[in-house]
Short mmCIF file of C-alpha atoms and ligand atoms in Angstrom, two decimals:
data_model
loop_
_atom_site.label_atom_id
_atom_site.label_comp_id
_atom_site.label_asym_id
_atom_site.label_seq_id
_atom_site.Cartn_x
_atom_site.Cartn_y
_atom_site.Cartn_z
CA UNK Z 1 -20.97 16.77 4.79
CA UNK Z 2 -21.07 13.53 7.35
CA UNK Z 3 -18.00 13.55 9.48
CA UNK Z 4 -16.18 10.38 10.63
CA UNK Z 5 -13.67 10.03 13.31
CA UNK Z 6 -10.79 8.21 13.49
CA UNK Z 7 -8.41 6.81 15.89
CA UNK Z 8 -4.43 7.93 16.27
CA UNK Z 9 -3.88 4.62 14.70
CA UNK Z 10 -5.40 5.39 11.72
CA UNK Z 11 -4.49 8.88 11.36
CA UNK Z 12 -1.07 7.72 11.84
CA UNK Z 13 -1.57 5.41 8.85
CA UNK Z 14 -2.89 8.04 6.77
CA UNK Z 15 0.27 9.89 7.52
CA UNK Z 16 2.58 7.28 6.30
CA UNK Z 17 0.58 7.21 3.35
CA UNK Z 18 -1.63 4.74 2.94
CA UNK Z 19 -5.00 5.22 1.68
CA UNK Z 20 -7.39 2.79 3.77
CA UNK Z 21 -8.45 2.71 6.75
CA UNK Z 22 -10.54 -0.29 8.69
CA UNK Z 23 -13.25 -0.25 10.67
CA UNK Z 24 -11.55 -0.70 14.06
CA UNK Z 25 -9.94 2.60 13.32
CA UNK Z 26 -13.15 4.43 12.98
CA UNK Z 27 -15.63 5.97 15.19
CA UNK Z 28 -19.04 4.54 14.86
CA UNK Z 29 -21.20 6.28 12.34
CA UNK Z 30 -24.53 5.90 10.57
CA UNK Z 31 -23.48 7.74 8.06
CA UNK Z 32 -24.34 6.75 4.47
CA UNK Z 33 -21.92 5.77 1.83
CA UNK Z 34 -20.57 8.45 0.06
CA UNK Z 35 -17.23 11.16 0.32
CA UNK Z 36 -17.07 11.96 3.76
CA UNK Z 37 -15.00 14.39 5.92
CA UNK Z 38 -12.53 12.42 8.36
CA UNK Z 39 -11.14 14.17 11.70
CA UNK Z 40 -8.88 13.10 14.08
CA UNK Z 41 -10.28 12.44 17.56
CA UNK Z 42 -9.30 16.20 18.53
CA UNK Z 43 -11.45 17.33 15.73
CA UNK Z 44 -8.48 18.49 13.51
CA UNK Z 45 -9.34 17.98 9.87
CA UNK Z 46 -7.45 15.33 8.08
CA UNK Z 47 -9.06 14.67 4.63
CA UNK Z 48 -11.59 13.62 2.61
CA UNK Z 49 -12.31 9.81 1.96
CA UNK Z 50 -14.66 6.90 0.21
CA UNK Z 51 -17.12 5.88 3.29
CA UNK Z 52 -18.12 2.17 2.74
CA UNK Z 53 -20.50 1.46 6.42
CA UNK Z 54 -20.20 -2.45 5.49
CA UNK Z 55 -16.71 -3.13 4.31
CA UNK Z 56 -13.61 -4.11 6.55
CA UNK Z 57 -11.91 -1.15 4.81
CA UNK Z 58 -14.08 1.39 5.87
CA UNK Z 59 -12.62 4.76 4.92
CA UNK Z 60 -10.22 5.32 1.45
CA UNK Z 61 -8.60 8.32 1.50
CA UNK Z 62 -9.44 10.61 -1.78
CA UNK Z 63 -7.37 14.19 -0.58
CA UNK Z 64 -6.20 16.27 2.14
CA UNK Z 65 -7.56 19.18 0.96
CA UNK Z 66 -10.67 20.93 1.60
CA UNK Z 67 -11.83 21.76 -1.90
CA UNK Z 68 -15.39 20.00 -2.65
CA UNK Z 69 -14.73 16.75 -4.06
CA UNK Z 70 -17.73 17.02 -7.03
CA UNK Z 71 -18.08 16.64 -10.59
CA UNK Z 72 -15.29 19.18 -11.22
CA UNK Z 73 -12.64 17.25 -9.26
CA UNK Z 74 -13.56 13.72 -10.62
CA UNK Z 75 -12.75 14.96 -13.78
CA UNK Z 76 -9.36 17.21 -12.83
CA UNK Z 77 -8.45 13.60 -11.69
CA UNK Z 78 -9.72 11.65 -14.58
CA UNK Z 79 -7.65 14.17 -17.04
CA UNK Z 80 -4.65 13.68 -14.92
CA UNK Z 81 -4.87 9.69 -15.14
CA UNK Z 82 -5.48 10.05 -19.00
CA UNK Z 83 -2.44 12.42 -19.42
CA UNK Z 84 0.15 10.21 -17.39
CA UNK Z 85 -0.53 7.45 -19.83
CA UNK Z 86 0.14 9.27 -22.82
CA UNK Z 87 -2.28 7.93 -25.11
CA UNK Z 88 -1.01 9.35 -27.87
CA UNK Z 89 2.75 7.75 -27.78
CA UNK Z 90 1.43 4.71 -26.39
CA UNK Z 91 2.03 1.61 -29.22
CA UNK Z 92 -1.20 0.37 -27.98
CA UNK Z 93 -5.28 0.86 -28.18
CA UNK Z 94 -6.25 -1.31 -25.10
CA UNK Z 95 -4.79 -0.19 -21.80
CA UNK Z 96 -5.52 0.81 -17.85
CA UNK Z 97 -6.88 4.35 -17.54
CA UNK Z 98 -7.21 4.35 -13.59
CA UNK Z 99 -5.49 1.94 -11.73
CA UNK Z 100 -7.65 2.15 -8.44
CA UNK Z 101 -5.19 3.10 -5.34
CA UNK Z 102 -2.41 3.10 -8.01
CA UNK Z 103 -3.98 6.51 -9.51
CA UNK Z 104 -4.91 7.53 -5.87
CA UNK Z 105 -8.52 7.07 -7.19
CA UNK Z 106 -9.17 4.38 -5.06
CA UNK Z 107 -11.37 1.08 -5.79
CA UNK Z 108 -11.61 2.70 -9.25
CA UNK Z 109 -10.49 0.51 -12.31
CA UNK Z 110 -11.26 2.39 -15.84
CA UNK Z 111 -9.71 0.05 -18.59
CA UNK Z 112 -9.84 1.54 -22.41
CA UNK Z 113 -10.45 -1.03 -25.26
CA UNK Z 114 -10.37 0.88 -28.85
CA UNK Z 115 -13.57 3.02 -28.34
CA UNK Z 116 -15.13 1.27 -25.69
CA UNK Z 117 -14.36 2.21 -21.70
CA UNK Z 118 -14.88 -0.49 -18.94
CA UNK Z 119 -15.57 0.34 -15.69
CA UNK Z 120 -15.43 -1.49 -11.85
CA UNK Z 121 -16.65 0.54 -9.23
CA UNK Z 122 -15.56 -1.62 -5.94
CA UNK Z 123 -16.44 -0.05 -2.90
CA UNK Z 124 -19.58 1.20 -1.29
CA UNK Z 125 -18.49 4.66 -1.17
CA UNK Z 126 -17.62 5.07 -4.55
CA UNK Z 127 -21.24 3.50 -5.72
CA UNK Z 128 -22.24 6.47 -3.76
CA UNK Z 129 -20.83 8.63 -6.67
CA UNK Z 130 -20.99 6.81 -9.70
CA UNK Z 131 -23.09 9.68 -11.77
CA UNK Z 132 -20.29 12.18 -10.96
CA UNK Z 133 -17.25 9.60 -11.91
CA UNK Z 134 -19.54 8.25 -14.89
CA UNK Z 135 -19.52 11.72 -16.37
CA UNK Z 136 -15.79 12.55 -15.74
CA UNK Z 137 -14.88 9.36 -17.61
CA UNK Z 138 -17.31 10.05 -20.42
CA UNK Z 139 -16.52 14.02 -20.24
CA UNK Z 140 -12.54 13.16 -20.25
CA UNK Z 141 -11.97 9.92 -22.13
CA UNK Z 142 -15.54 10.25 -24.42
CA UNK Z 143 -15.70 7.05 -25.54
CA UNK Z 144 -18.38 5.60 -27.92
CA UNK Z 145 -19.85 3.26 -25.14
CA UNK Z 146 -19.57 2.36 -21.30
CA UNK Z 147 -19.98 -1.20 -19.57
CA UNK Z 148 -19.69 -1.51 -15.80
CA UNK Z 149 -18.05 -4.99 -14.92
CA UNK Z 150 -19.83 -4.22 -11.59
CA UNK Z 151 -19.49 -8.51 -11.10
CA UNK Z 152 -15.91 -8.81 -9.30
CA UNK Z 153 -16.21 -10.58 -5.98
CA UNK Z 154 -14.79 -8.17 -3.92
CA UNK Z 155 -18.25 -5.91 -4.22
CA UNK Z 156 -19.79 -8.95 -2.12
CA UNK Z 157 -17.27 -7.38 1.12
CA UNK Z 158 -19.06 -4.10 0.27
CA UNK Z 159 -22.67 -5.08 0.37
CA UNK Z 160 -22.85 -4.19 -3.02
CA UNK Z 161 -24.74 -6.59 -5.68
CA UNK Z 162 -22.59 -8.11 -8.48
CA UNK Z 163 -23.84 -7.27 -12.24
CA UNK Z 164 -22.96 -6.27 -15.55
CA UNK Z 165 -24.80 -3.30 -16.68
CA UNK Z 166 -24.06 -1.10 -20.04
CA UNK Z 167 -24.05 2.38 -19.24
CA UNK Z 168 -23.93 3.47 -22.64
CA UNK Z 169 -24.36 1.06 -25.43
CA UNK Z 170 -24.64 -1.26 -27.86
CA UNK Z 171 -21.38 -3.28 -26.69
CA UNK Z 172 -20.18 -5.76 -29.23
CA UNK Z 173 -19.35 -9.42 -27.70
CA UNK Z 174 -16.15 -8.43 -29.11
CA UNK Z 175 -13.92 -5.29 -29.61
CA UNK Z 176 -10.98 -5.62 -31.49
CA UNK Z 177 -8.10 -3.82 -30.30
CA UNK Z 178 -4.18 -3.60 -30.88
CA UNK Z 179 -0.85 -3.95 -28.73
CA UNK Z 180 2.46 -3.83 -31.14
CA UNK Z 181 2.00 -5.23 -33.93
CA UNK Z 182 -0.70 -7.79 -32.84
CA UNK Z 183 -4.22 -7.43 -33.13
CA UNK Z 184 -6.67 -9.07 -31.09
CA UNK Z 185 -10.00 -9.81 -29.85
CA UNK Z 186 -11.52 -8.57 -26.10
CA UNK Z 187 -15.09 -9.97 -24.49
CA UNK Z 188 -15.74 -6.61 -22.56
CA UNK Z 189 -19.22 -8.87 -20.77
CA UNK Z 190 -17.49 -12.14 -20.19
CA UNK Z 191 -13.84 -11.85 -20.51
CA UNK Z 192 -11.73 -12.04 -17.54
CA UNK Z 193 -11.14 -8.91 -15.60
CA UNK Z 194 -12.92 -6.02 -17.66
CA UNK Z 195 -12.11 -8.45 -20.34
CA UNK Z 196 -8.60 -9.34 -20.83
CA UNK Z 197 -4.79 -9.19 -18.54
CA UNK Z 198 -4.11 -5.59 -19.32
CA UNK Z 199 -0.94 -5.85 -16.84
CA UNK Z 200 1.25 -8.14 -19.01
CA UNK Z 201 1.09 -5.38 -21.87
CA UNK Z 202 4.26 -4.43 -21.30
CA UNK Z 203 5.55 -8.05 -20.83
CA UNK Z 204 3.95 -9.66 -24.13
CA UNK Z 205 5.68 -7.46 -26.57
CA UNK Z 206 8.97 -7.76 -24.27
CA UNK Z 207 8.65 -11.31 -25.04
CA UNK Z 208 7.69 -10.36 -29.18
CA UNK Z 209 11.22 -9.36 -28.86
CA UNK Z 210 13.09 -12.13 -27.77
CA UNK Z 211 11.41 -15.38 -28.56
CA UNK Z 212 13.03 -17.70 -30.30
CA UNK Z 213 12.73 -21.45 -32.13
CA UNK Z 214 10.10 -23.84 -31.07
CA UNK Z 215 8.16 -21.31 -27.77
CA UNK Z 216 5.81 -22.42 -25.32
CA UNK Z 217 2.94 -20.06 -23.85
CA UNK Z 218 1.62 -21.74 -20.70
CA UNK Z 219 -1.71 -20.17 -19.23
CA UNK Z 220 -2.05 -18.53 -22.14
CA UNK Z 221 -5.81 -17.54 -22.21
CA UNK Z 222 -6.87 -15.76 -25.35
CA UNK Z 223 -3.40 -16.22 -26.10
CA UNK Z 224 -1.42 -12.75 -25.90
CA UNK Z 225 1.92 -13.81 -25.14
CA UNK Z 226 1.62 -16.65 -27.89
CA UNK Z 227 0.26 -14.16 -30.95
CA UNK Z 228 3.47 -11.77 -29.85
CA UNK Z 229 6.31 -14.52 -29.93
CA UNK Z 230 4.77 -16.20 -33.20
CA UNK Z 231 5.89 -13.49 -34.91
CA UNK Z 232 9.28 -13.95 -34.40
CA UNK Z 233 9.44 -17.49 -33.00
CA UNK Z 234 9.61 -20.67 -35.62
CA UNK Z 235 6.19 -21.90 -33.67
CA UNK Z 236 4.53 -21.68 -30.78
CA UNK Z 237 2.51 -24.27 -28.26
CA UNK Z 238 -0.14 -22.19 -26.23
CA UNK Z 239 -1.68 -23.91 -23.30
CA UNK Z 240 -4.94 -23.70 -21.36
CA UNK Z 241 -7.16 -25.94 -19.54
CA UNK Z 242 -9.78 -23.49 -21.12
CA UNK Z 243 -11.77 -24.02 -24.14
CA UNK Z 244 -13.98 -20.95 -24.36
CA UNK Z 245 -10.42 -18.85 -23.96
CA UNK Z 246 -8.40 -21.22 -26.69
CA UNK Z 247 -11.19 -20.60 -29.13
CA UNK Z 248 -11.13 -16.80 -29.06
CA UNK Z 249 -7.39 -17.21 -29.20
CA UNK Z 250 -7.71 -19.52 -32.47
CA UNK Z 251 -9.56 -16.48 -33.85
CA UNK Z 252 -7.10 -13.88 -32.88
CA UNK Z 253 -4.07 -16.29 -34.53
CA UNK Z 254 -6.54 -15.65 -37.71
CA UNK Z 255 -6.86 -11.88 -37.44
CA UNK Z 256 -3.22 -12.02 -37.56
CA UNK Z 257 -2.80 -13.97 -40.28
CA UNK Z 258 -0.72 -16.16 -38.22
CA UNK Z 259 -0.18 -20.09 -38.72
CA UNK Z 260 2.23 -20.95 -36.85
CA UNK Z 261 0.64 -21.83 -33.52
CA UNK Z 262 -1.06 -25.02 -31.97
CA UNK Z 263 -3.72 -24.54 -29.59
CA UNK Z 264 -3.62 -27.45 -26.73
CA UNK Z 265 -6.27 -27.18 -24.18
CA UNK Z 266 -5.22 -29.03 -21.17
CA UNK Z 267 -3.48 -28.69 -17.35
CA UNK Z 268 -0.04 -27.38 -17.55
CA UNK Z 269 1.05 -29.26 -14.45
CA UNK Z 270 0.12 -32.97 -16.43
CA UNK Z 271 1.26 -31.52 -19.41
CA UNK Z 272 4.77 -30.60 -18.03
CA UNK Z 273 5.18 -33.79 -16.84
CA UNK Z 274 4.59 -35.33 -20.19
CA UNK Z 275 6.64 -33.27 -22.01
CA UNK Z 276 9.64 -34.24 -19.94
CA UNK Z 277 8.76 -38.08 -19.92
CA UNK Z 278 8.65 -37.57 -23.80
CA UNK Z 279 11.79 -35.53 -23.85
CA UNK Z 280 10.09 -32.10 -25.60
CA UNK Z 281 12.42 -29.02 -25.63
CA UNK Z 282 11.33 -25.70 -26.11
CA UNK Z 283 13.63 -22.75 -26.91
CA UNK Z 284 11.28 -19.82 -25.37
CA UNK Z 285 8.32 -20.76 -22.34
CA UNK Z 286 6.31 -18.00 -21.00
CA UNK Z 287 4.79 -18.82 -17.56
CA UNK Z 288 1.94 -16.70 -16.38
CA UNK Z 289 0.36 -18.82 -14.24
CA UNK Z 290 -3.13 -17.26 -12.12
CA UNK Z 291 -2.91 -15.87 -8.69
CA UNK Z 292 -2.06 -19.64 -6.69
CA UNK Z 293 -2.45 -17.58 -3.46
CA UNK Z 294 -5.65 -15.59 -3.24
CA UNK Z 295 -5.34 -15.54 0.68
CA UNK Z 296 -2.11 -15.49 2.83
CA UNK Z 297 -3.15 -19.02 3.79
CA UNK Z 298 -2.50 -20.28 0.72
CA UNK Z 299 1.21 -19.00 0.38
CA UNK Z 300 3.23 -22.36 1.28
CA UNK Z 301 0.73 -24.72 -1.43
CA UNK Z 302 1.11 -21.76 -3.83
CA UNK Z 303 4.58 -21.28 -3.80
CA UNK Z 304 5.02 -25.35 -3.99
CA UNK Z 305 2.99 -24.83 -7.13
CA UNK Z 306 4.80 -22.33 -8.70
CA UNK Z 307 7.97 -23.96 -7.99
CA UNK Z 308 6.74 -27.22 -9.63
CA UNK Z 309 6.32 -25.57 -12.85
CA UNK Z 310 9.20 -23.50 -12.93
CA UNK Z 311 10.87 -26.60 -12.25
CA UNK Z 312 9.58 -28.66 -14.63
CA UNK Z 313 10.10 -25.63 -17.31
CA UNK Z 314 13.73 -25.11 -16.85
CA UNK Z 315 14.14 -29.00 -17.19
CA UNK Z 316 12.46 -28.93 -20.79
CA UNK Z 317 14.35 -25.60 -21.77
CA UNK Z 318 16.53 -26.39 -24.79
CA UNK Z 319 20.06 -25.15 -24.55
CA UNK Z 320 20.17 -21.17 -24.08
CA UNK Z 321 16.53 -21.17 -23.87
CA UNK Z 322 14.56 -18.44 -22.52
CA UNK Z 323 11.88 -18.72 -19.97
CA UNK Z 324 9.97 -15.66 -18.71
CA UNK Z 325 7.94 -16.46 -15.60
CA UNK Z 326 5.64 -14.57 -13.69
CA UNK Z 327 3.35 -14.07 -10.44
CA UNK Z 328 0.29 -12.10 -10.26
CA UNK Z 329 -0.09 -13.62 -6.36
CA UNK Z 330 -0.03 -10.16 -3.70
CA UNK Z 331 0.60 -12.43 -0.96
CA UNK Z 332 3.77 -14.04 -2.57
CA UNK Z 333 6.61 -10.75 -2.27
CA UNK Z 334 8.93 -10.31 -5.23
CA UNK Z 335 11.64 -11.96 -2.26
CA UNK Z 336 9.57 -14.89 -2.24
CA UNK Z 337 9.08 -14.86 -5.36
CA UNK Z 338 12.99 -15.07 -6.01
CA UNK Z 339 13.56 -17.45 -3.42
CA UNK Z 340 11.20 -19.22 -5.60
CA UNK Z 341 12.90 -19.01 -8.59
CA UNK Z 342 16.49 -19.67 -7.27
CA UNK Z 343 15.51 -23.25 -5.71
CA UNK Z 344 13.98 -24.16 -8.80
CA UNK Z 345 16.81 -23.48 -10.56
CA UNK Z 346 19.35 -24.76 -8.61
CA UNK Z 347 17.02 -28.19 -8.35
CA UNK Z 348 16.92 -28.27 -12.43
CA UNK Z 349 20.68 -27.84 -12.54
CA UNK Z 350 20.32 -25.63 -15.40
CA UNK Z 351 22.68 -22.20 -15.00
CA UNK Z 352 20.30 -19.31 -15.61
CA UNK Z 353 21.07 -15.80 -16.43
CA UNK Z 354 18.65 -12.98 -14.74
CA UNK Z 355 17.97 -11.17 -17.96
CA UNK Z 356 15.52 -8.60 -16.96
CA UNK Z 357 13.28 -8.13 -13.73
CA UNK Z 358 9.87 -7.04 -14.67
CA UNK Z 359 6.43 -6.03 -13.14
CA UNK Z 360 2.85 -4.90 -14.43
CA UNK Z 361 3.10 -2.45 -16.92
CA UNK Z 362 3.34 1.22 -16.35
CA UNK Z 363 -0.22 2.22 -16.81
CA UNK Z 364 -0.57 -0.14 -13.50
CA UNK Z 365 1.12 2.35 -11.42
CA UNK Z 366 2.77 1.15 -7.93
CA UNK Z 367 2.67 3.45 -4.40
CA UNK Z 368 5.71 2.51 -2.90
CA UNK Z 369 3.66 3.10 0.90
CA UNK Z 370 0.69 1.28 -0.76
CA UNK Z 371 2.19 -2.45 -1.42
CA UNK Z 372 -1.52 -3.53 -2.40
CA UNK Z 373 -1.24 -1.65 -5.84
CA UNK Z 374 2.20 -3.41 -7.02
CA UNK Z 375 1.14 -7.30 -7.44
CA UNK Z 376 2.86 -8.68 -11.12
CA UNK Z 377 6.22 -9.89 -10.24
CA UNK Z 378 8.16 -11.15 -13.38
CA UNK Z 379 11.58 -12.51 -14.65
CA UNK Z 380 13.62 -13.40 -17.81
CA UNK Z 381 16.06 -15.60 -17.60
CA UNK Z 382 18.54 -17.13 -20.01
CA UNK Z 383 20.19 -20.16 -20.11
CA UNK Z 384 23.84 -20.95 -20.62
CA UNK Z 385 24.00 -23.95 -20.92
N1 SAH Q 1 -1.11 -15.13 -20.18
C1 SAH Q 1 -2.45 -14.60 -20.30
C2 SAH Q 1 -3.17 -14.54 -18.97
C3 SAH Q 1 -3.25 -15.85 -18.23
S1 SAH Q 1 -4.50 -15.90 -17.02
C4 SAH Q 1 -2.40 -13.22 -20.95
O1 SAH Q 1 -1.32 -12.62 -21.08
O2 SAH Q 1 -3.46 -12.71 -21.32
C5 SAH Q 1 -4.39 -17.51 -16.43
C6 SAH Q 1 -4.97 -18.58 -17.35
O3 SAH Q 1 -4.61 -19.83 -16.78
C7 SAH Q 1 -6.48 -18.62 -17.49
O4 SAH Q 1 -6.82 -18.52 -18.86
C8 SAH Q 1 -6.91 -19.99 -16.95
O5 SAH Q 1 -7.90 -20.61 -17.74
C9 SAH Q 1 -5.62 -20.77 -17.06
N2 SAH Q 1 -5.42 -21.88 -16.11
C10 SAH Q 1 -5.60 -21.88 -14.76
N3 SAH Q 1 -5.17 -23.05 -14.21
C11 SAH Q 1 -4.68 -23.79 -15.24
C12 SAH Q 1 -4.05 -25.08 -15.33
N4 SAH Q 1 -3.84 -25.82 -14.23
N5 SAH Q 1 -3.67 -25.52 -16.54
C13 SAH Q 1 -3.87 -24.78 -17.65
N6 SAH Q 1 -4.43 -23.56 -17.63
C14 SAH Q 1 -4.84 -23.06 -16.44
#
């Protein structure tokens, strides 16, 4: 096996637990991408690790132990994903199999909708092995058919060419697939993600439980949150400034039998606006805006944003109205986050009770030395007045 060095530095980071390490931390090598042994510059072994030549991140650690990492041990890990989440007890037939760094299977995402598995491979190293981690998830999960969403951006960092490919088909446009008590529709090629926001899971039917009176789903998309509060709300307002999304979320209101929602396709910031010039109160608004900071220089226009329309939403919240608002932005910290949320509040005037604190659901799993794998920050807060 190819052998890469790295620098105290690195090893050091290793130690502290954290799985990458980048290329200023690493010996030179022509190696090509693949598992690979690392050493420390004294030649002590320190584990075995993703190699990816063109990326920043250069090494991602897989194990510290010796033992061949090969067919057999993609699928020991593969099993031990699977079993965490519990399929079995879980209320639920889409959800995250391998959450990359999160499952200490790094750059790995394995999402499972109904029968179908999608897969992102996103780093040069693990390319390198996709027919041994191919046949661990088809060995372990065995699902009817395999797509790799092989077109996320972050394969461009890794040399590696963005495509769609199905591994083992024929894939429907759509799979139907269930969370609670709602039912709903997934475009595994063209849906965002492997095809829809797997880490609100938790979140939506949090919010099936407390929704109330007149709701308002803002970003909805295909329009998760809004099918889980119309059951239990008197009606709900989703909002998108997509029309593709809102028209697979008209068809999932259908599959539910549901008739109590209005579909308005437009940008929640104008819209916001206008509700509060025309004096519109809402009893429940979900806010699960997209990442507004992608890069760390985006954090003070992102946070501005965010504030605006938690602003604006706690200023059309009827009396001891709900809002649940969330942040998918790494670079924003659940402090900043807060900090967020407390000047908005105090701005609106309104007295709001912290409910519940919330994150990505648990089959997104967080490494507390790993910050990169916990991203969702989310609140719900209450209204007294
Ligand atoms: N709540 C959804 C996920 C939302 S993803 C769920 O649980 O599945 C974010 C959505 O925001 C996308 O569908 C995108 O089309 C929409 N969007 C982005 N900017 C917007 C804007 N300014 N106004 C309205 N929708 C916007």
């Amino acid at each position: 096996m190819e052998k890469i060095i790295v620098s105290p530095r690195g090893a050091r980071r290793w130690r502290r637990g954290h799985p990458w390490i980048y290329r200023s931390d690493v010996e030179r090598s022509d190696a090509a991408p693949g598992v690979v042994r690392a050493e420390d510059t004294h030649g002590n072994f320190l584990g075995q690790a993703l190699w990816s030549p063109p990326s920043e991140i250069s090494l991602r650690f897989l194990t510290s132990q010796e033992a061949p990492v090969d067919g057999d041990w993609w699928h020991d890990r593969m099993a031990e994903a699977l079993a965490v989440r519990d399929p079995e007890n879980l209320d639920a037939t889409g959800y995250r199999i391998v959450h990359a760094e999160g499952d200490s299977l790094p750059s790995l995402i394995v999402d499972k909708y109904g029968e179908i598995v999608v897969v992102q491979l996103l780093s040069a190293g693990l390319e390198a092995v996709r027919g041994q981690v191919l046949a661990a998830i088809d060995t372990v999960v065995n699902p009817k058919s395999i797509l790799l969403r092989n077109d996320a951006s972050v394969r461009r960092h890794e040399d590696l060419p963005l495509e769609v490919e199905e591994i083992r088909g024929p894939i429907p446009e759509f799979v139907e697939v269930r969370e609670g008590a709602v039912r709903y529709l997934v475009a595994p090629h063209t849906g965002q993600k492997t095809g829809c926001f797997l880490d609100q899971r938790e979140n939506r039917v949090l919010m099936a439980g407390v929704a109330h009176g007149r709701a308002l789903d803002l970003f909805t998309y295909q329009g998760l949150f809004a099918l889980q509060m119309a059951r239990r709300a008197e009606s709900v307002v989703a909002v998108d400034s997509s029309a593709a999304a809102l028209e697979v979320a008209a068809k999932n209101a259908e599959l539910n039998g549901l008739d109590n929602l209005e579909w308005v396709e437009a940008n929640v910031f104008d819209l916001l606006r206008e509700y509060e010039r025309e004096g519109r109160q809402f009893d429940t608004i979900v806010l699960d805006p997209p990442a507004f900071a992608r890069q760390r220089s985006a954090i003070d226009r992102a946070l501005r944003g965010y504030k605006e329309i938690n602003l604006r939403a706690m200023r059309i919240l009827a009396p001891k109205g709900t809002i649940f608002s969330a942040s998918c932005s790494f670079h924003i910290g659940r402090d900043r986050f807060f900090e967020m949320l407390i000047s908005a509040a105090s701005d609106s005037g309104r007295r709001l009770v912290l409910q519940e604190i919330t994150g990505q659901s648990r089959d997104h799993p967080r490494i507390l030395t790993v910050p990169e794998t916990g991203y969702l920050k989310a609140a719900v807060l209450r209204a007294v007045d």
